[in-house]
PDB file of C-alpha atoms in Angstrom:
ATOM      1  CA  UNK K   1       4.223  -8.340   9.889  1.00 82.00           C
ATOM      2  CA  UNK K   2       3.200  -7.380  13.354  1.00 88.00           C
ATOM      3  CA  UNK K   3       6.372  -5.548  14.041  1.00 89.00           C
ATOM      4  CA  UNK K   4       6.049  -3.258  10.464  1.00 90.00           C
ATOM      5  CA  UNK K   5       1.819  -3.025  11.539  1.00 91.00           C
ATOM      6  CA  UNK K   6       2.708  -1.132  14.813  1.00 93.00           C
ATOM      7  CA  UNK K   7       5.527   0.753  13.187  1.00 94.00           C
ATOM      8  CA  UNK K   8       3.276   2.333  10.815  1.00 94.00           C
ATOM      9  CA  UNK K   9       0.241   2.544  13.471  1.00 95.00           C
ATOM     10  CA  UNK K  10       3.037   4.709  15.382  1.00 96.00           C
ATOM     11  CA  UNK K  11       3.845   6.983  12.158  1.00 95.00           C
ATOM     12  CA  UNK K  12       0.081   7.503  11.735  1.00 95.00           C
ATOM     13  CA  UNK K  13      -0.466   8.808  14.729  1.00 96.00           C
ATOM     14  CA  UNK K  14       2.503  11.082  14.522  1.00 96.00           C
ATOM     15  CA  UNK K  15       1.653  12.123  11.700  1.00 94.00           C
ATOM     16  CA  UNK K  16      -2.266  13.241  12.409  1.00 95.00           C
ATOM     17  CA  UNK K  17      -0.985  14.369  15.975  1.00 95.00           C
ATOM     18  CA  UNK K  18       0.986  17.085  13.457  1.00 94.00           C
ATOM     19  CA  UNK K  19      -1.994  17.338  10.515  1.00 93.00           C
ATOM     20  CA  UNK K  20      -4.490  18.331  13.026  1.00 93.00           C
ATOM     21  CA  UNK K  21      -2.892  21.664  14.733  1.00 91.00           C
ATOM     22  CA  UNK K  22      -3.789  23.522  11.817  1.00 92.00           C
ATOM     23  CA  UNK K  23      -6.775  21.716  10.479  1.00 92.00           C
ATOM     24  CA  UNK K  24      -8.568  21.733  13.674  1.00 93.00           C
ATOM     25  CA  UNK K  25      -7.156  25.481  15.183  1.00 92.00           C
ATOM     26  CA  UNK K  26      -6.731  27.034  11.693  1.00 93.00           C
ATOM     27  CA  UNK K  27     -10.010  29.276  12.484  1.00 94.00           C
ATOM     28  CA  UNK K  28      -9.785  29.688  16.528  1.00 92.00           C
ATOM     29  CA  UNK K  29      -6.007  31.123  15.266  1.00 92.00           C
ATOM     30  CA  UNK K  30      -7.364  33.291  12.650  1.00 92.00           C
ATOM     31  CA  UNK K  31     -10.121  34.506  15.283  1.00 93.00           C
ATOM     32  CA  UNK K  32      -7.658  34.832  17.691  1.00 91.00           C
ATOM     33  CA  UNK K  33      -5.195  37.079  15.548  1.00 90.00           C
ATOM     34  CA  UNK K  34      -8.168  39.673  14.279  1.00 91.00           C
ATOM     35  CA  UNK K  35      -9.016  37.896  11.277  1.00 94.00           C
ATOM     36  CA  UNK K  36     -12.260  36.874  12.344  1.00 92.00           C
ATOM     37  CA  UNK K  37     -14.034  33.277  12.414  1.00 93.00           C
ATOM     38  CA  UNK K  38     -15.278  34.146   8.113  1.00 95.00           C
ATOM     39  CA  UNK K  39     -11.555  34.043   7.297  1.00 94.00           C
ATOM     40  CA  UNK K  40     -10.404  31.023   8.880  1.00 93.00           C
ATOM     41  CA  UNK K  41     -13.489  29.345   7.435  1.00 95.00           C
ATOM     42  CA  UNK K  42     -12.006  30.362   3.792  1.00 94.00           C
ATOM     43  CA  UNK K  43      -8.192  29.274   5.051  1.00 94.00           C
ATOM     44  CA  UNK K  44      -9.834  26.045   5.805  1.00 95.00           C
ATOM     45  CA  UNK K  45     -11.541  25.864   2.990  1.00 95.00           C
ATOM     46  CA  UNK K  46      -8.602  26.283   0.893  1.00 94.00           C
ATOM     47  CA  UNK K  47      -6.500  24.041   3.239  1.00 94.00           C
ATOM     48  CA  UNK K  48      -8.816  21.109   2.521  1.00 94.00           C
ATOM     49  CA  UNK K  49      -9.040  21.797  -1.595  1.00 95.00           C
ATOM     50  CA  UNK K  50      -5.694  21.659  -1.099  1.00 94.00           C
ATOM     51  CA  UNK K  51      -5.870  18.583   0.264  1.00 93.00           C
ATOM     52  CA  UNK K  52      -7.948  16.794  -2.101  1.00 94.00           C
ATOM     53  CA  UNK K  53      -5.730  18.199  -5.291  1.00 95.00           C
ATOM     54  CA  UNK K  54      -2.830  16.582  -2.839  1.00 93.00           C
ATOM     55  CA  UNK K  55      -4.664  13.001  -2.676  1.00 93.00           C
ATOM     56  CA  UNK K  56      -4.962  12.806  -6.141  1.00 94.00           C
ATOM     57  CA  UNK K  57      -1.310  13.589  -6.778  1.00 94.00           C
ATOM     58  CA  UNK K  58      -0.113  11.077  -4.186  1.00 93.00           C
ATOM     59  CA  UNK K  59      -2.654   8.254  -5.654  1.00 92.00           C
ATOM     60  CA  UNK K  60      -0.441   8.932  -8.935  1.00 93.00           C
ATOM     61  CA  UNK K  61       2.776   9.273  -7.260  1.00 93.00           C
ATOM     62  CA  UNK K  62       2.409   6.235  -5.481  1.00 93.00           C
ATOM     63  CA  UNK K  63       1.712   3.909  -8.356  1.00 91.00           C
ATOM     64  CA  UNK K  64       5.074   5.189 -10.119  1.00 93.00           C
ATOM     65  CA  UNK K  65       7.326   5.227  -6.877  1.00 94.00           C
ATOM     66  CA  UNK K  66       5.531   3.001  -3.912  1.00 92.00           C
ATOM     67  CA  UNK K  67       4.302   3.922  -0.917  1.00 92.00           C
ATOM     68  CA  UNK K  68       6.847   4.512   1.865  1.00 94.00           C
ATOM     69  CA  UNK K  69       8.029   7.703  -1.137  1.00 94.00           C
ATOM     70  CA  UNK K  70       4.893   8.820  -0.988  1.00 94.00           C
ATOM     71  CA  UNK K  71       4.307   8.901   2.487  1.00 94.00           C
ATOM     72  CA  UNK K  72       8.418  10.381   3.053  1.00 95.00           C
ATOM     73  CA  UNK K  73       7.344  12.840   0.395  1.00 95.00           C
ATOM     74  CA  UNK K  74       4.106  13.888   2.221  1.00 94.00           C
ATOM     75  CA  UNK K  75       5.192  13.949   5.425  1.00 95.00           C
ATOM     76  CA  UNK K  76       8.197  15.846   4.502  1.00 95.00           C
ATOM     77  CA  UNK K  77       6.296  18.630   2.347  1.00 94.00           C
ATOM     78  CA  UNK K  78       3.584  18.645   5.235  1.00 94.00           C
ATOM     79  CA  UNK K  79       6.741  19.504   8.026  1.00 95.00           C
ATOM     80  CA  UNK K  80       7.373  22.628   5.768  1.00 94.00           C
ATOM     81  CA  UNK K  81       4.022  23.735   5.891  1.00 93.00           C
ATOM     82  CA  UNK K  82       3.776  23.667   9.444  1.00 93.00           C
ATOM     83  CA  UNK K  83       7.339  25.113   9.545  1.00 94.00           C
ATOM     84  CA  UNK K  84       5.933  28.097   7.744  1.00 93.00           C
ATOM     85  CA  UNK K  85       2.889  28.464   9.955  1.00 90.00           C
ATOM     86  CA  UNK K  86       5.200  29.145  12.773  1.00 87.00           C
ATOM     87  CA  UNK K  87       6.115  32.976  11.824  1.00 86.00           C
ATOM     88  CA  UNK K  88       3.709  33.906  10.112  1.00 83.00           C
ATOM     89  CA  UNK K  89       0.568  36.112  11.171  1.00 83.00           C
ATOM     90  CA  UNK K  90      -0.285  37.890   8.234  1.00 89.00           C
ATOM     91  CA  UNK K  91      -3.752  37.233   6.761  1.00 92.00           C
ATOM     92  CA  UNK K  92      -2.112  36.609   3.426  1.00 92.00           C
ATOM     93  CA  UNK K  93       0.515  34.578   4.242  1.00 92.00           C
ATOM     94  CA  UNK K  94      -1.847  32.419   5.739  1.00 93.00           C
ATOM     95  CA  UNK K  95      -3.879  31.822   3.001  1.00 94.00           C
ATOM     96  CA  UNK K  96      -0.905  30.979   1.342  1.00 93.00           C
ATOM     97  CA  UNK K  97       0.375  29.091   4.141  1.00 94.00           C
ATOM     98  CA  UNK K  98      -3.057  27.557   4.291  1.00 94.00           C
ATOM     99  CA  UNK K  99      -2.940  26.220   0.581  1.00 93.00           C
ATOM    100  CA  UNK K 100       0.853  25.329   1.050  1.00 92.00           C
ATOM    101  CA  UNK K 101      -0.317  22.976   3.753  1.00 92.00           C
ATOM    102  CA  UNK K 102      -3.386  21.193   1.881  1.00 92.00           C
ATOM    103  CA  UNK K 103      -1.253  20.397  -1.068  1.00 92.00           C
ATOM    104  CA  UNK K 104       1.117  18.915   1.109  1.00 91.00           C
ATOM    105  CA  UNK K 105      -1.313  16.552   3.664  1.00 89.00           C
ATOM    106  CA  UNK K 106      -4.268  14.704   1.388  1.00 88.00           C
ATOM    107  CA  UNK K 107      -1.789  11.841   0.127  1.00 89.00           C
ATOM    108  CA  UNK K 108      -0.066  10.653   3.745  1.00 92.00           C
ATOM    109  CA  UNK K 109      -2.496   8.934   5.356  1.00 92.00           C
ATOM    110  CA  UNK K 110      -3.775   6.854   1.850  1.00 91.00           C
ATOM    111  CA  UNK K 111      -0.232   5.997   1.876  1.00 93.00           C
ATOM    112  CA  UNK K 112      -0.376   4.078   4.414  1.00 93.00           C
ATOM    113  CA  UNK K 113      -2.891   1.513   2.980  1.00 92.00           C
ATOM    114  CA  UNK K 114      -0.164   1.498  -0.231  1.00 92.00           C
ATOM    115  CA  UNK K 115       2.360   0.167   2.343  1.00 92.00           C
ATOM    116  CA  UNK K 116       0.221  -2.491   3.659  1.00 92.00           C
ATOM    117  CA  UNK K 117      -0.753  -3.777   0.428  1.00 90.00           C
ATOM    118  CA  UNK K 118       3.328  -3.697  -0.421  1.00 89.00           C
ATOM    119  CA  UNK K 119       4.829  -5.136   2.445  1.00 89.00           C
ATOM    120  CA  UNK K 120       1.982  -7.150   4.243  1.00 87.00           C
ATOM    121  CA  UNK K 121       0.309 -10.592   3.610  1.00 87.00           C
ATOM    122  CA  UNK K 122      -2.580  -9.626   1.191  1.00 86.00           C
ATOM    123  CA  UNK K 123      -5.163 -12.084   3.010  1.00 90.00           C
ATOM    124  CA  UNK K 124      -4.472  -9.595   5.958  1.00 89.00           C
ATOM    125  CA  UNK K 125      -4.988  -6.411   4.425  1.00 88.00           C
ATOM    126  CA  UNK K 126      -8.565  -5.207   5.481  1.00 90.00           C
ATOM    127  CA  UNK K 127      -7.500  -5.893   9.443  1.00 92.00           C
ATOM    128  CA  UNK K 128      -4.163  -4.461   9.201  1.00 93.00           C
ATOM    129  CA  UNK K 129      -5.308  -1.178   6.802  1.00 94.00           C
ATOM    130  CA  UNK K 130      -8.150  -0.636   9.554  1.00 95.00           C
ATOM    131  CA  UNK K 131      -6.293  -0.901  12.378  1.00 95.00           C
ATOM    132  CA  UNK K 132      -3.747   1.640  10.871  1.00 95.00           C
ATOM    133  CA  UNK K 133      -5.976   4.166   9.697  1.00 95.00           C
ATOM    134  CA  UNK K 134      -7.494   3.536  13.382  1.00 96.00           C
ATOM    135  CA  UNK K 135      -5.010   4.806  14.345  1.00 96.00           C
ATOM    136  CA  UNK K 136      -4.494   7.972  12.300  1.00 95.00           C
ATOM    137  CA  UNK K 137      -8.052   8.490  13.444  1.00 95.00           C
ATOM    138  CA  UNK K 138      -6.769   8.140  16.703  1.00 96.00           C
ATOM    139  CA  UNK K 139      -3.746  10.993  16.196  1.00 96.00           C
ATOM    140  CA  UNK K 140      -5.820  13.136  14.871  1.00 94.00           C
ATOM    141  CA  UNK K 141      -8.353  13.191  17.632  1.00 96.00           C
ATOM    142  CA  UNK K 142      -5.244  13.097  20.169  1.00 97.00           C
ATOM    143  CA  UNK K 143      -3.416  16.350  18.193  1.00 95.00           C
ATOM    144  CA  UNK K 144      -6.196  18.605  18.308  1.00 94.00           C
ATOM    145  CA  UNK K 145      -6.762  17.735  22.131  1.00 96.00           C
ATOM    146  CA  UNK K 146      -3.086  18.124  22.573  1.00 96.00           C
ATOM    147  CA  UNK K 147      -2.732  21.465  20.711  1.00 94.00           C
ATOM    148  CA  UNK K 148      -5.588  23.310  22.808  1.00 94.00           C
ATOM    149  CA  UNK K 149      -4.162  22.209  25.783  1.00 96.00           C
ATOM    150  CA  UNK K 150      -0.777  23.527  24.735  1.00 95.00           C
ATOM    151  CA  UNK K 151      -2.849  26.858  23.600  1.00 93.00           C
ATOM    152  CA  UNK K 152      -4.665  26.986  27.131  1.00 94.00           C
ATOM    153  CA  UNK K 153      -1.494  26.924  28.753  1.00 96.00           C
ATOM    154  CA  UNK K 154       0.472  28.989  26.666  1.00 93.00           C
ATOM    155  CA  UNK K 155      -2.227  31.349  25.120  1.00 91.00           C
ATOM    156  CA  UNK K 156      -0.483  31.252  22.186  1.00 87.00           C
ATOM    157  CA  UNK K 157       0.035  28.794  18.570  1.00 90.00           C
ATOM    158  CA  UNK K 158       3.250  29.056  18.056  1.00 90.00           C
ATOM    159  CA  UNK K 159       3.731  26.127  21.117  1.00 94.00           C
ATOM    160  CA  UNK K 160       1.458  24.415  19.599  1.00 93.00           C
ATOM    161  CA  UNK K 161       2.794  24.541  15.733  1.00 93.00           C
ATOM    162  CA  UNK K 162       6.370  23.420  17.747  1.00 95.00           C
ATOM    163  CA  UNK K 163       4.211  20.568  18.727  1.00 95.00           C
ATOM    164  CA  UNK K 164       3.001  19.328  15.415  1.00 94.00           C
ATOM    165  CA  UNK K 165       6.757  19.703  13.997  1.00 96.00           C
ATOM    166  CA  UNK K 166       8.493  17.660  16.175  1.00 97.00           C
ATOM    167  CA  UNK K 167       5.663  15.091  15.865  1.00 97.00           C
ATOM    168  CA  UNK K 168       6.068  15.283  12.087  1.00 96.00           C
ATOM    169  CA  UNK K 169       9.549  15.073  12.340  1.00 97.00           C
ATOM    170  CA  UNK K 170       9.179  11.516  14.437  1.00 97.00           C
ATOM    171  CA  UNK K 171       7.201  10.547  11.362  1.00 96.00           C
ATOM    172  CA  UNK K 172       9.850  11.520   8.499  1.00 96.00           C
ATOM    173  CA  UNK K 173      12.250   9.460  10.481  1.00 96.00           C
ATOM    174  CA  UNK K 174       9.899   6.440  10.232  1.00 94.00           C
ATOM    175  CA  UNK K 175       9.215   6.696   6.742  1.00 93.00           C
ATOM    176  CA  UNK K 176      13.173   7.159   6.433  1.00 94.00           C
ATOM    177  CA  UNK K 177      13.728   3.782   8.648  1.00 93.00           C
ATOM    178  CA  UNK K 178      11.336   2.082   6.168  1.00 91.00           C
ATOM    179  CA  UNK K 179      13.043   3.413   3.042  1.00 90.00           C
ATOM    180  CA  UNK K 180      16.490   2.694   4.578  1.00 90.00           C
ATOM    181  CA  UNK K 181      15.790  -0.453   6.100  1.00 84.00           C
ATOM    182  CA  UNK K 182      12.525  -2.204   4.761  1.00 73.00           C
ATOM    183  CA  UNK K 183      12.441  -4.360   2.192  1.00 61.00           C
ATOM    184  CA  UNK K 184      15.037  -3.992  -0.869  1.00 49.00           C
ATOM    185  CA  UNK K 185      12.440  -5.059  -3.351  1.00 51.00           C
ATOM    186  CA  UNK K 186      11.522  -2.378  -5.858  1.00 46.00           C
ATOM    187  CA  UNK K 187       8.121  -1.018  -5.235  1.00 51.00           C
ATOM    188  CA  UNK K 188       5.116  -2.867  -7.569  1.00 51.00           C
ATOM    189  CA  UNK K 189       3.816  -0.721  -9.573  1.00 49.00           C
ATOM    190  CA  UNK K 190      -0.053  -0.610  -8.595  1.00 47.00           C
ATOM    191  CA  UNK K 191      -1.199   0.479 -11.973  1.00 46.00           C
ATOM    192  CA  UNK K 192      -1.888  -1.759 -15.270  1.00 42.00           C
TER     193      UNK K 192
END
């Protein structure tokens, strides 16, 4: 138990480190490429819709196929997203991009709890769900320090969206490890 608790307090914070380039910069980018502070108010906006249509999905998905798929599936949809931030600088591609990215997110970080309720003592849960989500709290504070400093010394996002993919990337591989290597039990299926 302790070992799989600080494996997935690691993937949390990679993932969040990656999550929070855009959801933090989204508008100082938008301002910072002529679009003005109103339109990356709107791109977050629709990035966080996005992400609540996404959490809903995933709280489905995860009762049919458990929740290291879920999070793989997130994390992995959430690496294109950020992917397609990297070229693009056109106001409508980044709405789209925006959306792209929302629909991806919402789901990875409730996935997490799904895991610990799966694979962890269930007299344990609260502690070990907190001190997980603790730490996505903690990636996500960490990535959007992280991704002005790489904008302050670079003057540009496109360091910074390189950041957030290779930090996503460390994440897919966990969630892969777990798939690959966790337990061979089929997933429980959550719903009645």
């Amino acid at each position: 138990p302790l070992t799989l608790q600080i494996i997935l307090s690691v993937a949390a914070i990679c993932c969040c480190v990656a999550m929070s380039m855009p959801q933090i910069h989204i508008v100082n980018m938008c301002v910072d490429l002529g679009f003005g502070s109103k339109v990356g108010a709107e791109m977050l906006s629709l990035m966080l819709l996005g992400g609540v249509i996404s959490r809903l999905i995933s709280g489905v998905m995860v009762d049919f196929i458990g929740g290291v798929r879920t999070l793989l599936i997130g994390s992995s949809l959430q690496c294109i997203g950020l992917i397609l931030y990297y070229p693009t600088s056109d106001i409508n591609a980044l709405y789209v991009v925006s959306l792209i990215f929302g629909l991806s997110q919402g789901g990875i970080v409730p996935s997490y709890a799904i895991i610990v309720r799966e694979y962890l003592p269930p007299q344990q849960a609260g502690e070990r769900v907190g001190i997980v989500i603790m730490a996505s709290v903690f990636g996500m504070a960490f990535g959007g320090w992280l991704s002005g400093l790489i904008f302050d010394l670079t003057n540009s996002y496109q360091l910074a969206i390189l950041n957030g993919i290779l930090w996503n990337l460390a994440n897919i591989s966990i969630a892969t490890m777990l798939l690959l290597f966790g337990s061979n039990r089929p997933p429980k299926v959550l719903a009645n």
